[in-house]
Short mmCIF file of C-alpha atoms in Angstrom, two decimals:
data_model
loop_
_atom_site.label_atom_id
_atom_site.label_comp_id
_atom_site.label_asym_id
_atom_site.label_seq_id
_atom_site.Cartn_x
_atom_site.Cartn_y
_atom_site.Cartn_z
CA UNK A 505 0.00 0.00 0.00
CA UNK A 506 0.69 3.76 -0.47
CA UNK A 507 0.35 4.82 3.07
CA UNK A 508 1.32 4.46 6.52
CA UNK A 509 1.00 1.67 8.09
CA UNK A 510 1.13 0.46 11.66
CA UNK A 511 0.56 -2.58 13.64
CA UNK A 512 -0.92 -4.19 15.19
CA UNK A 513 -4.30 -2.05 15.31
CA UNK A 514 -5.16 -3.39 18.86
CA UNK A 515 -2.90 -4.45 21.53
CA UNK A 516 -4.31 -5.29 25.13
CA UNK A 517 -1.74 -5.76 27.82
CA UNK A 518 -1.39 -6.68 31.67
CA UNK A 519 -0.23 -3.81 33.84
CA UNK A 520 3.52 -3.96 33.56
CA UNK A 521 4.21 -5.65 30.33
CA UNK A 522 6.14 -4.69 27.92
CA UNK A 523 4.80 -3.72 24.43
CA UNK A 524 6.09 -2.89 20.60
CA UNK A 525 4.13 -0.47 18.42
CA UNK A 526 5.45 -0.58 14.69
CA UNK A 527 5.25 1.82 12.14
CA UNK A 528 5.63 1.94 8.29
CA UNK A 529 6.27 5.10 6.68
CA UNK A 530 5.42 6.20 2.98
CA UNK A 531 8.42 4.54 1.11
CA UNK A 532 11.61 7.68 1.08
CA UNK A 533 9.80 9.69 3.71
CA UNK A 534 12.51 11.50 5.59
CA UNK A 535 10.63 12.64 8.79
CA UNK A 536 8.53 10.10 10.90
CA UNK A 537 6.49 11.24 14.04
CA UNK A 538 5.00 9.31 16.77
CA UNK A 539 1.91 10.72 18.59
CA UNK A 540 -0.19 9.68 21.86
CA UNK A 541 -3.72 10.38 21.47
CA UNK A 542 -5.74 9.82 24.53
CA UNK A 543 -9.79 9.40 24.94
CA UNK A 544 -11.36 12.81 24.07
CA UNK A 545 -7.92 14.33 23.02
CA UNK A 546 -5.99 15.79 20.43
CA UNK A 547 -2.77 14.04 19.58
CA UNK A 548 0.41 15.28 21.63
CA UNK A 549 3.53 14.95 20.28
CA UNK A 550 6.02 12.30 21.91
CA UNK A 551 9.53 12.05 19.42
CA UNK A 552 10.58 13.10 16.07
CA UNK A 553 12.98 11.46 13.72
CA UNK A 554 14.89 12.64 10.42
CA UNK A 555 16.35 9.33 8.34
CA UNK A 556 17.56 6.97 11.51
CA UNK A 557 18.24 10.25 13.79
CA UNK A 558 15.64 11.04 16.60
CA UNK A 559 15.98 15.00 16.63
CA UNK A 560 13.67 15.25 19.09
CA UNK A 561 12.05 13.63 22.01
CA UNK A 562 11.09 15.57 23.93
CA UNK A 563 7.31 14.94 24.17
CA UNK A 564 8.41 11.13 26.05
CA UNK A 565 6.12 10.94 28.98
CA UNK A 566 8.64 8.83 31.16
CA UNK A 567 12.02 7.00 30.70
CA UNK A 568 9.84 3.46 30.06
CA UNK A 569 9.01 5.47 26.63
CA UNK A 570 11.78 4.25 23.48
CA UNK A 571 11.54 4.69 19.97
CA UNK A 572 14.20 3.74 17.18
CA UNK A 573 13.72 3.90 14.00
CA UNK A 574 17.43 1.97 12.96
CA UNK A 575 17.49 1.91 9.14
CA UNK A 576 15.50 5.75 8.66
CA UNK A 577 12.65 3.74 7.47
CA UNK A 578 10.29 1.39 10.21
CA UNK A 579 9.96 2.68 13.12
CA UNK A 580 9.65 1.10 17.14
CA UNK A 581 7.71 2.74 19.68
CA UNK A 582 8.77 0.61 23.14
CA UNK A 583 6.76 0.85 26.42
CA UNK A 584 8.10 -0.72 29.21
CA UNK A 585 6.60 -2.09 32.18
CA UNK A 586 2.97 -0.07 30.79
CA UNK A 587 0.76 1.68 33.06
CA UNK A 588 -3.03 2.38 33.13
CA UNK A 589 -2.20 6.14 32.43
CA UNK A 590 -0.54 4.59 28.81
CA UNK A 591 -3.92 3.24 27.03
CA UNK A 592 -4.32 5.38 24.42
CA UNK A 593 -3.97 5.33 20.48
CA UNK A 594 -0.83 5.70 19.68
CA UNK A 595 -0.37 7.53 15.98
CA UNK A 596 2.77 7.28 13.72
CA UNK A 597 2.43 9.96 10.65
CA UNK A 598 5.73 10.77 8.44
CA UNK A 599 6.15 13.43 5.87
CA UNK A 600 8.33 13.42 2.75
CA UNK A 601 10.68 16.62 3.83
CA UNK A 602 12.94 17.10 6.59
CA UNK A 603 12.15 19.34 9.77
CA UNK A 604 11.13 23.05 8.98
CA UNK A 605 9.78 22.14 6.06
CA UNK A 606 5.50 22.67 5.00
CA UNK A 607 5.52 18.95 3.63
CA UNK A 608 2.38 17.13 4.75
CA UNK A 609 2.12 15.14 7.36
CA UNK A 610 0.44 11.69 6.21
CA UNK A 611 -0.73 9.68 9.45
CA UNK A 612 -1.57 5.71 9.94
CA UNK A 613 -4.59 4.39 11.35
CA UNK A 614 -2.68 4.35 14.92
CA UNK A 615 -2.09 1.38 17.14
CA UNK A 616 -5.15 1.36 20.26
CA UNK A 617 -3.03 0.37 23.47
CA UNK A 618 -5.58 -0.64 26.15
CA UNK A 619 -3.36 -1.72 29.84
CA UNK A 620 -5.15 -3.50 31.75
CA UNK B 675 5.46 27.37 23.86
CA UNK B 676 2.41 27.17 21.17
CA UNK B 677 -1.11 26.24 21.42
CA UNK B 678 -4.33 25.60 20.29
CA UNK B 679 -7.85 26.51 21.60
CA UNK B 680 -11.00 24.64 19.60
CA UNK B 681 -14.16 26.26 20.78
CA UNK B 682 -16.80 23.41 21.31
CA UNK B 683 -16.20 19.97 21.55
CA UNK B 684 -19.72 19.03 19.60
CA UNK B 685 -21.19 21.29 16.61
CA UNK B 686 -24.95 20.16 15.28
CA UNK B 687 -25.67 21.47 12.20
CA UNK B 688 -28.54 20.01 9.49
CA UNK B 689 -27.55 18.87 5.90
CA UNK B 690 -27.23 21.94 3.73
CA UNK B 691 -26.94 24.50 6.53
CA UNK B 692 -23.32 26.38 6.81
CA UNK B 693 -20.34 24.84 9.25
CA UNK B 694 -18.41 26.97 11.13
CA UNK B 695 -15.32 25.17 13.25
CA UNK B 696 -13.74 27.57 15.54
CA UNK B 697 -9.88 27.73 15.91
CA UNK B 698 -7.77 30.47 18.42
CA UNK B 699 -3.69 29.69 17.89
CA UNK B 700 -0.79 31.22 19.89
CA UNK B 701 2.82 31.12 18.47
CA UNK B 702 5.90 33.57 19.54
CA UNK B 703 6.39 32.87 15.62
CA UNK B 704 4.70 33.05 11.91
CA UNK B 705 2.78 29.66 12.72
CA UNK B 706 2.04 27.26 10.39
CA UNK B 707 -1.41 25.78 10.69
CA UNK B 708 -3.62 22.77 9.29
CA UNK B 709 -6.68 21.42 9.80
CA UNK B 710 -7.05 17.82 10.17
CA UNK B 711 -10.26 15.54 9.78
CA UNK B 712 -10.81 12.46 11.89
CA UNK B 713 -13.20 9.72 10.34
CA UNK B 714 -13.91 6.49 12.89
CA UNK B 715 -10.96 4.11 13.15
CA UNK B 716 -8.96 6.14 10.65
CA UNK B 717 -5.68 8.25 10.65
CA UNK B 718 -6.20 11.69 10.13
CA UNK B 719 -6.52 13.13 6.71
CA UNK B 720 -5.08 16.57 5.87
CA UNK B 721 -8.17 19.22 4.84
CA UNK B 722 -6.23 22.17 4.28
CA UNK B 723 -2.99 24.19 5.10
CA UNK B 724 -1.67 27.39 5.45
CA UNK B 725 2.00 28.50 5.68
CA UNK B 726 2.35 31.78 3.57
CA UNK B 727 0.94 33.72 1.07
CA UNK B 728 -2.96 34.01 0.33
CA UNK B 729 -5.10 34.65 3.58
CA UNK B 730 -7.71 32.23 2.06
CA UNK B 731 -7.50 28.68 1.73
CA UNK B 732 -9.20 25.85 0.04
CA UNK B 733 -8.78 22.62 0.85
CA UNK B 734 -10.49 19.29 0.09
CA UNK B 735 -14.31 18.79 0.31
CA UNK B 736 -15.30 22.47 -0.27
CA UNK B 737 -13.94 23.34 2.95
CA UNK B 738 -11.76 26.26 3.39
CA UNK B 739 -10.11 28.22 6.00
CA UNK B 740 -9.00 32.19 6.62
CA UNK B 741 -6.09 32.80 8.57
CA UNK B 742 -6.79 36.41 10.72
CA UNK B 743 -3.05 37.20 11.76
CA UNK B 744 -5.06 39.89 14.02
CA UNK B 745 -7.34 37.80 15.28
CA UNK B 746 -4.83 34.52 15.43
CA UNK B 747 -7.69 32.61 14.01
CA UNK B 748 -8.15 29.86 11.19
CA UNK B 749 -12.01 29.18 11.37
CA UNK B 750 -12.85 26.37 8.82
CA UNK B 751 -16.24 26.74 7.01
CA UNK B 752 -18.01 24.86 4.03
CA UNK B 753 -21.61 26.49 2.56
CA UNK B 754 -23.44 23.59 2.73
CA UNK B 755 -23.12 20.85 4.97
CA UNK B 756 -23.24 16.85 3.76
CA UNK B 757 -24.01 13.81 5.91
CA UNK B 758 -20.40 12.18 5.05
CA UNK B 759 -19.04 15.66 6.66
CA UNK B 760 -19.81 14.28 9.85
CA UNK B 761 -16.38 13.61 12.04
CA UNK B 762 -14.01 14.86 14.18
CA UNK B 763 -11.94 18.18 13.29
CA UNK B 764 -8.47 19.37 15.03
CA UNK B 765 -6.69 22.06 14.16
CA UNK B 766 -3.04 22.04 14.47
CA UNK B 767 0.00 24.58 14.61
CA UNK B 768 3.52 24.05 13.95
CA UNK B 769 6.43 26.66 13.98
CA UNK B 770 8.70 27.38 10.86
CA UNK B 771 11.91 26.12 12.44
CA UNK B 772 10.17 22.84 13.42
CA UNK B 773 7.57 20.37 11.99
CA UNK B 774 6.32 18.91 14.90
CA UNK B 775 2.53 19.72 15.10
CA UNK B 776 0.40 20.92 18.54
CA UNK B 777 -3.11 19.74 18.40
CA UNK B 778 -6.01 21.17 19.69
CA UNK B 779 -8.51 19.16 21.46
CA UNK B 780 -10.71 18.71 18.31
CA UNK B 781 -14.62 19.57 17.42
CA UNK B 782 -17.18 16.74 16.52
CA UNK B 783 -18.97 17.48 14.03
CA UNK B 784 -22.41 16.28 13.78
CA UNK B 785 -24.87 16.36 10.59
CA UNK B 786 -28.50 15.90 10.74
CA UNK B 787 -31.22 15.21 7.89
#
């Protein structure tokens, strides 16, 4: 497919588990962003990479928060030990020009994280 | 720091009657700002944009959008409202330095027969 993708679309997890949230940028997409939308909210930014670089994170809610993104194309979002205060929908968008640039944003369907 | 007021959570309108979605910005900088539309267990889908240039702008759907630099507003209309408009809006500011995008807390709009 064209677009983003990300899986899986639902993950359900025990309080303290460990999850992995994957995204699939538009092929030669240069920026990637991962959001955290929770119930009722707009998205809020969590970290922002350019090829395999993460320029900035600084939207990480706590240190159990990880992305990579190793090769500048797929992307890991990595939750440890996941908290109630976590469940959300968690939305990956990428865009084909690097930061400061107008380019589009093109977002996936988002990965629904429900702790338990 | 930037951010992004959306005034009312829920707008009702009928099919055929004018929408109005209300959106306040602040920025320390020339923002750039987008509205974004929100269909059920979907991404989001870009409507429209603006960064420079003309005040006015049309986007996808017969929507459109004014930014008031005086007013730091980008209101999104469309004439004539359609069942399939019915979803959730956010509008969204980003700086010129980065791309990173601050959300507001979105509008639902509804559309009635």
């Amino acid at each position: 497919g064209a677009g983003v993708s990300q899986s899986p679309r639902y993950k359900v997890a025990k309080r303290g588990q460990d999850v992995a949230l994957r995204c699939d940028p538009i092929s030669g997409h240069v920026s990637l962003f991962w959001y955290q939308q929770a119930l009722g909210q707009g998205p809020e930014f969590l970290t922002y990479f350019q090829n395999e670089a993460q320029l900035d994170k600084s939207g990480l809610p706590s240190d159990r928060f990880f992305a990579e993104r190793p090769e500048g194309s797929v992307s890991t979002l990595k939750i440890q030990r996941t908290q109630q205060e976590d469940s959300a929908v968690y939305l990956c968008a990428s865009s084909l020009g690097a930061s400061g640039s107008s380019d589009e944003q093109f977002f996936g369907p988002g990965t629904r994280l429900t702790v338990l | 720091a930037q951010s992004v007021t959306q005034l009312g959570s829920h707008v009702s309108v009928s099919e055929g009657a004018l929408v109005l979605l209300r959106c306040n910005y602040s920025s320390s900088v020339p923002p750039y700002l987008f509205w974004y539309v929100q269909y059920p267990n979907q991404g989001l889908q870009l409507l429209l944009k603006y960064t420079t240039g003309a005040t006015l702008v049309k986007g996808i759907n017969g929507f459109e959008a004014e930014f008031k630099k005086s007013e730091t507003s980008f209101h999104l209309t469309k004439p004539s409202a359609h069942m399939s408009d019915a979803a959730e809006y956010f509008c969204a500011v980003s700086d010129q330095a980065y791309s990173t995008l601050t959300f507001g807390k979105g509008t639902m709009l509804l559309v009635s027969p």
